[in-house]
Amino acid sequence: MKIPKQIQKLNETFMSTQDKQGNINVSEVFHLWNHLVQRYNIIYLTTLMEQFAKDEDLKLILKVGETSLSKHITILEKEMMAYGIPLPLRPPKQAQSTASLEQINDRYIFRRILRGIQGFLPTHTMAFVHSTSPKIRELFMSFLVEEMKLYDKFMEYGKLKGYEIMPPSYNSG
């Protein structure tokens, strides 16, 4: 996919924004926009959860996730501007909470973030499947692979801390 992406990139170098829009379909526009909206929401939630985390490892993991999300936001905003796609409203940079610290614990934060990652994996997959542009398809594939790696590491962290939800063991006999 690297060669078609490079060809598309070269072709688009001297194109106007309007001409570039002919290289992507409406589904790709939706997925770019949706990914950015979700990234905005997730980074807002992560900063909020960071305020409640007590475990130093969890705080570090949340920071790493935040860095990854910020990188994705920059990439998505750049792509959308290149194609003349309006950017969605961005939530405030600082999340402020009125909840009490006792209501939110590290286990809750872990499970909330884990469910968020689990819920977003199919979104990356569908964005990849619906993309016809090699450049955009590669972008969504990179997001999917990165998210899968984050999920794997996060699951191992949860097991280590005893945060994961354990299904009952299966006994066939």
PDB file of C-alpha atoms in Angstrom:
ATOM      1  CA  MET A   1       0.000   0.000   0.000  1.00  0.00           C
ATOM      2  CA  LYS A   2       3.036   2.283   0.318  1.00  0.00           C
ATOM      3  CA  ILE A   3       3.487   2.752  -3.449  1.00  0.00           C
ATOM      4  CA  PRO A   4      -0.158   3.718  -4.191  1.00  0.00           C
ATOM      5  CA  LYS A   5      -0.042   6.061  -1.186  1.00  0.00           C
ATOM      6  CA  GLN A   6       3.146   7.715  -2.487  1.00  0.00           C
ATOM      7  CA  ILE A   7       1.649   8.069  -5.972  1.00  0.00           C
ATOM      8  CA  GLN A   8      -1.482   9.666  -4.501  1.00  0.00           C
ATOM      9  CA  LYS A   9       0.656  11.984  -2.366  1.00  0.00           C
ATOM     10  CA  LEU A  10       2.682  13.093  -5.409  1.00  0.00           C
ATOM     11  CA  ASN A  11      -0.459  13.636  -7.483  1.00  0.00           C
ATOM     12  CA  GLU A  12      -2.034  15.749  -4.732  1.00  0.00           C
ATOM     13  CA  THR A  13       1.042  17.935  -4.213  1.00  0.00           C
ATOM     14  CA  PHE A  14       0.020  20.513  -6.801  1.00  0.00           C
ATOM     15  CA  MET A  15      -3.752  20.013  -6.624  1.00  0.00           C
ATOM     16  CA  SER A  16      -6.212  22.524  -5.247  1.00  0.00           C
ATOM     17  CA  THR A  17      -8.290  21.558  -2.230  1.00  0.00           C
ATOM     18  CA  GLN A  18     -11.306  21.135  -4.491  1.00  0.00           C
ATOM     19  CA  ASP A  19      -9.381  18.804  -6.817  1.00  0.00           C
ATOM     20  CA  LYS A  20      -8.127  16.773  -3.836  1.00  0.00           C
ATOM     21  CA  GLN A  21     -11.720  16.247  -2.728  1.00  0.00           C
ATOM     22  CA  GLY A  22     -12.218  14.131  -5.839  1.00  0.00           C
ATOM     23  CA  ASN A  23      -9.686  11.636  -4.457  1.00  0.00           C
ATOM     24  CA  ILE A  24     -11.726  10.714  -1.383  1.00  0.00           C
ATOM     25  CA  ASN A  25     -15.274   9.479  -0.994  1.00  0.00           C
ATOM     26  CA  VAL A  26     -18.023  10.650   1.339  1.00  0.00           C
ATOM     27  CA  SER A  27     -17.513   7.631   3.600  1.00  0.00           C
ATOM     28  CA  GLU A  28     -13.847   8.551   4.080  1.00  0.00           C
ATOM     29  CA  VAL A  29     -14.856  12.117   4.930  1.00  0.00           C
ATOM     30  CA  PHE A  30     -17.298  10.781   7.533  1.00  0.00           C
ATOM     31  CA  HIS A  31     -14.702   8.458   9.060  1.00  0.00           C
ATOM     32  CA  LEU A  32     -12.051  11.194   9.225  1.00  0.00           C
ATOM     33  CA  TRP A  33     -14.545  13.523  10.899  1.00  0.00           C
ATOM     34  CA  ASN A  34     -15.868  10.800  13.234  1.00  0.00           C
ATOM     35  CA  HIS A  35     -12.357   9.712  14.248  1.00  0.00           C
ATOM     36  CA  LEU A  36     -11.454  13.305  15.101  1.00  0.00           C
ATOM     37  CA  VAL A  37     -14.652  13.858  17.120  1.00  0.00           C
ATOM     38  CA  GLN A  38     -14.012  10.630  19.023  1.00  0.00           C
ATOM     39  CA  ARG A  39     -10.354  11.500  19.611  1.00  0.00           C
ATOM     40  CA  TYR A  40     -11.418  14.878  21.025  1.00  0.00           C
ATOM     41  CA  ASN A  41     -13.913  13.166  23.344  1.00  0.00           C
ATOM     42  CA  ILE A  42     -11.482  10.459  24.432  1.00  0.00           C
ATOM     43  CA  ILE A  43      -8.657  12.877  25.223  1.00  0.00           C
ATOM     44  CA  TYR A  44     -11.115  14.962  27.267  1.00  0.00           C
ATOM     45  CA  LEU A  45     -12.221  11.856  29.192  1.00  0.00           C
ATOM     46  CA  THR A  46      -8.605  10.747  29.689  1.00  0.00           C
ATOM     47  CA  THR A  47      -7.628  14.115  31.186  1.00  0.00           C
ATOM     48  CA  LEU A  48     -10.647  13.919  33.455  1.00  0.00           C
ATOM     49  CA  MET A  49      -9.790  10.376  34.603  1.00  0.00           C
ATOM     50  CA  GLU A  50      -6.179  11.394  35.159  1.00  0.00           C
ATOM     51  CA  GLN A  51      -7.327  13.677  37.975  1.00  0.00           C
ATOM     52  CA  PHE A  52      -8.742  10.684  39.867  1.00  0.00           C
ATOM     53  CA  ALA A  53      -6.011   8.096  39.256  1.00  0.00           C
ATOM     54  CA  LYS A  54      -4.008   7.154  42.327  1.00  0.00           C
ATOM     55  CA  ASP A  55      -1.767   4.414  40.927  1.00  0.00           C
ATOM     56  CA  GLU A  56       1.424   5.894  39.436  1.00  0.00           C
ATOM     57  CA  ASP A  57       1.544   3.228  36.704  1.00  0.00           C
ATOM     58  CA  LEU A  58      -2.009   4.079  35.677  1.00  0.00           C
ATOM     59  CA  LYS A  59      -1.148   7.789  35.571  1.00  0.00           C
ATOM     60  CA  LEU A  60       1.802   7.006  33.303  1.00  0.00           C
ATOM     61  CA  ILE A  61      -0.357   4.816  31.036  1.00  0.00           C
ATOM     62  CA  LEU A  62      -2.967   7.572  30.775  1.00  0.00           C
ATOM     63  CA  LYS A  63      -0.218  10.068  29.815  1.00  0.00           C
ATOM     64  CA  VAL A  64       1.069   7.690  27.101  1.00  0.00           C
ATOM     65  CA  GLY A  65      -2.491   7.329  25.802  1.00  0.00           C
ATOM     66  CA  GLU A  66      -2.918  11.085  25.816  1.00  0.00           C
ATOM     67  CA  THR A  67       0.278  11.508  23.783  1.00  0.00           C
ATOM     68  CA  SER A  68      -0.946   8.972  21.233  1.00  0.00           C
ATOM     69  CA  LEU A  69      -4.349  10.673  21.013  1.00  0.00           C
ATOM     70  CA  SER A  70      -2.726  14.094  20.538  1.00  0.00           C
ATOM     71  CA  LYS A  71      -0.607  12.698  17.716  1.00  0.00           C
ATOM     72  CA  HIS A  72      -3.719  11.247  16.045  1.00  0.00           C
ATOM     73  CA  ILE A  73      -5.561  14.548  16.446  1.00  0.00           C
ATOM     74  CA  THR A  74      -2.732  16.435  14.721  1.00  0.00           C
ATOM     75  CA  ILE A  75      -2.677  13.926  11.836  1.00  0.00           C
ATOM     76  CA  LEU A  76      -6.462  13.947  11.423  1.00  0.00           C
ATOM     77  CA  GLU A  77      -6.711  17.751  11.555  1.00  0.00           C
ATOM     78  CA  LYS A  78      -3.969  18.044   8.926  1.00  0.00           C
ATOM     79  CA  GLU A  79      -5.705  15.535   6.615  1.00  0.00           C
ATOM     80  CA  MET A  80      -9.070  17.201   7.027  1.00  0.00           C
ATOM     81  CA  MET A  81      -7.662  20.663   6.304  1.00  0.00           C
ATOM     82  CA  ALA A  82      -5.896  19.320   3.197  1.00  0.00           C
ATOM     83  CA  TYR A  83      -9.257  18.120   1.857  1.00  0.00           C
ATOM     84  CA  GLY A  84     -11.195  21.188   3.028  1.00  0.00           C
ATOM     85  CA  ILE A  85     -13.274  19.215   5.555  1.00  0.00           C
ATOM     86  CA  PRO A  86     -14.620  21.448   8.349  1.00  0.00           C
ATOM     87  CA  LEU A  87     -13.155  20.613  11.754  1.00  0.00           C
ATOM     88  CA  PRO A  88     -15.581  19.753  14.580  1.00  0.00           C
ATOM     89  CA  LEU A  89     -15.720  21.809  17.758  1.00  0.00           C
ATOM     90  CA  ARG A  90     -12.983  20.882  20.176  1.00  0.00           C
ATOM     91  CA  PRO A  91     -13.764  20.358  23.883  1.00  0.00           C
ATOM     92  CA  PRO A  92     -11.867  22.431  26.482  1.00  0.00           C
ATOM     93  CA  LYS A  93      -8.223  21.431  27.017  1.00  0.00           C
ATOM     94  CA  GLN A  94      -8.705  21.211  30.783  1.00  0.00           C
ATOM     95  CA  ALA A  95     -11.321  18.823  32.140  1.00  0.00           C
ATOM     96  CA  GLN A  96     -12.860  19.937  35.404  1.00  0.00           C
ATOM     97  CA  SER A  97     -14.703  17.595  37.701  1.00  0.00           C
ATOM     98  CA  THR A  98     -17.296  18.135  40.392  1.00  0.00           C
ATOM     99  CA  ALA A  99     -17.442  14.444  41.373  1.00  0.00           C
ATOM    100  CA  SER A 100     -15.948  13.330  44.643  1.00  0.00           C
ATOM    101  CA  LEU A 101     -12.700  11.369  44.592  1.00  0.00           C
ATOM    102  CA  GLU A 102     -14.294   8.410  46.385  1.00  0.00           C
ATOM    103  CA  GLN A 103     -16.672   7.725  43.498  1.00  0.00           C
ATOM    104  CA  ILE A 104     -13.969   7.056  40.924  1.00  0.00           C
ATOM    105  CA  ASN A 105     -11.181   4.577  41.626  1.00  0.00           C
ATOM    106  CA  ASP A 106      -8.341   3.091  39.575  1.00  0.00           C
ATOM    107  CA  ARG A 107     -10.329  -0.068  38.760  1.00  0.00           C
ATOM    108  CA  TYR A 108     -13.189   2.029  37.363  1.00  0.00           C
ATOM    109  CA  ILE A 109     -10.750   4.129  35.329  1.00  0.00           C
ATOM    110  CA  PHE A 110      -9.101   0.988  33.931  1.00  0.00           C
ATOM    111  CA  ARG A 111     -12.419  -0.586  32.953  1.00  0.00           C
ATOM    112  CA  ARG A 112     -13.760   2.639  31.437  1.00  0.00           C
ATOM    113  CA  ILE A 113     -10.655   3.130  29.296  1.00  0.00           C
ATOM    114  CA  LEU A 114     -10.570  -0.571  28.339  1.00  0.00           C
ATOM    115  CA  ARG A 115     -14.202  -0.466  27.175  1.00  0.00           C
ATOM    116  CA  GLY A 116     -13.406   2.652  25.189  1.00  0.00           C
ATOM    117  CA  ILE A 117     -10.546   0.911  23.386  1.00  0.00           C
ATOM    118  CA  GLN A 118     -12.680  -2.197  22.786  1.00  0.00           C
ATOM    119  CA  GLY A 119     -15.467  -0.076  21.370  1.00  0.00           C
ATOM    120  CA  PHE A 120     -13.168   1.813  19.042  1.00  0.00           C
ATOM    121  CA  LEU A 121     -11.429  -1.161  17.396  1.00  0.00           C
ATOM    122  CA  PRO A 122     -14.443  -1.866  15.116  1.00  0.00           C
ATOM    123  CA  THR A 123     -14.587   1.850  14.237  1.00  0.00           C
ATOM    124  CA  HIS A 124     -11.011   1.711  12.916  1.00  0.00           C
ATOM    125  CA  THR A 125     -11.810  -1.487  11.016  1.00  0.00           C
ATOM    126  CA  MET A 126     -14.916  -0.033   9.358  1.00  0.00           C
ATOM    127  CA  ALA A 127     -13.055   3.148   8.431  1.00  0.00           C
ATOM    128  CA  PHE A 128     -10.356   1.012   6.799  1.00  0.00           C
ATOM    129  CA  VAL A 129     -12.911  -1.141   4.956  1.00  0.00           C
ATOM    130  CA  HIS A 130     -14.850   1.885   3.645  1.00  0.00           C
ATOM    131  CA  SER A 131     -11.778   3.734   2.378  1.00  0.00           C
ATOM    132  CA  THR A 132     -10.869   3.662  -1.295  1.00  0.00           C
ATOM    133  CA  SER A 133      -7.950   6.081  -1.061  1.00  0.00           C
ATOM    134  CA  PRO A 134      -4.648   4.261  -0.335  1.00  0.00           C
ATOM    135  CA  LYS A 135      -3.427   7.209   1.745  1.00  0.00           C
ATOM    136  CA  ILE A 136      -6.530   7.323   3.950  1.00  0.00           C
ATOM    137  CA  ARG A 137      -6.726   3.518   4.169  1.00  0.00           C
ATOM    138  CA  GLU A 138      -3.132   3.373   5.405  1.00  0.00           C
ATOM    139  CA  LEU A 139      -3.909   6.052   7.987  1.00  0.00           C
ATOM    140  CA  PHE A 140      -6.817   4.044   9.416  1.00  0.00           C
ATOM    141  CA  MET A 141      -4.783   0.837   9.324  1.00  0.00           C
ATOM    142  CA  SER A 142      -2.009   2.501  11.336  1.00  0.00           C
ATOM    143  CA  PHE A 143      -4.584   3.688  13.895  1.00  0.00           C
ATOM    144  CA  LEU A 144      -6.009   0.148  14.140  1.00  0.00           C
ATOM    145  CA  VAL A 145      -2.618  -1.512  14.631  1.00  0.00           C
ATOM    146  CA  GLU A 146      -1.549   1.076  17.206  1.00  0.00           C
ATOM    147  CA  GLU A 147      -4.846   0.708  19.097  1.00  0.00           C
ATOM    148  CA  MET A 148      -4.514  -3.094  19.109  1.00  0.00           C
ATOM    149  CA  LYS A 149      -1.019  -2.816  20.583  1.00  0.00           C
ATOM    150  CA  LEU A 150      -2.272  -0.372  23.228  1.00  0.00           C
ATOM    151  CA  TYR A 151      -5.143  -2.730  24.038  1.00  0.00           C
ATOM    152  CA  ASP A 152      -2.756  -5.661  24.450  1.00  0.00           C
ATOM    153  CA  LYS A 153      -0.486  -3.721  26.819  1.00  0.00           C
ATOM    154  CA  PHE A 154      -3.429  -2.276  28.739  1.00  0.00           C
ATOM    155  CA  MET A 155      -4.943  -5.755  29.219  1.00  0.00           C
ATOM    156  CA  GLU A 156      -1.653  -7.023  30.657  1.00  0.00           C
ATOM    157  CA  TYR A 157      -1.514  -4.049  33.014  1.00  0.00           C
ATOM    158  CA  GLY A 158      -5.089  -4.813  34.139  1.00  0.00           C
ATOM    159  CA  LYS A 159      -4.216  -8.457  34.791  1.00  0.00           C
ATOM    160  CA  LEU A 160      -1.167  -7.412  36.783  1.00  0.00           C
ATOM    161  CA  LYS A 161      -3.270  -5.091  38.956  1.00  0.00           C
ATOM    162  CA  GLY A 162      -6.262  -7.468  39.200  1.00  0.00           C
ATOM    163  CA  TYR A 163      -8.595  -5.008  37.443  1.00  0.00           C
ATOM    164  CA  GLU A 164      -9.835  -7.216  34.613  1.00  0.00           C
ATOM    165  CA  ILE A 165     -13.287  -8.762  34.639  1.00  0.00           C
ATOM    166  CA  MET A 166     -12.805 -12.512  34.884  1.00  0.00           C
ATOM    167  CA  PRO A 167     -15.434 -14.661  33.169  1.00  0.00           C
ATOM    168  CA  PRO A 168     -16.304 -17.916  34.930  1.00  0.00           C
ATOM    169  CA  SER A 169     -14.067 -20.833  34.034  1.00  0.00           C
ATOM    170  CA  TYR A 170     -15.545 -23.451  31.744  1.00  0.00           C
ATOM    171  CA  ASN A 171     -15.761 -26.964  33.076  1.00  0.00           C
ATOM    172  CA  SER A 172     -16.952 -29.496  30.501  1.00  0.00           C
ATOM    173  CA  GLY A 173     -17.204 -32.490  32.736  1.00  0.00           C
TER     174      GLY A 173
END
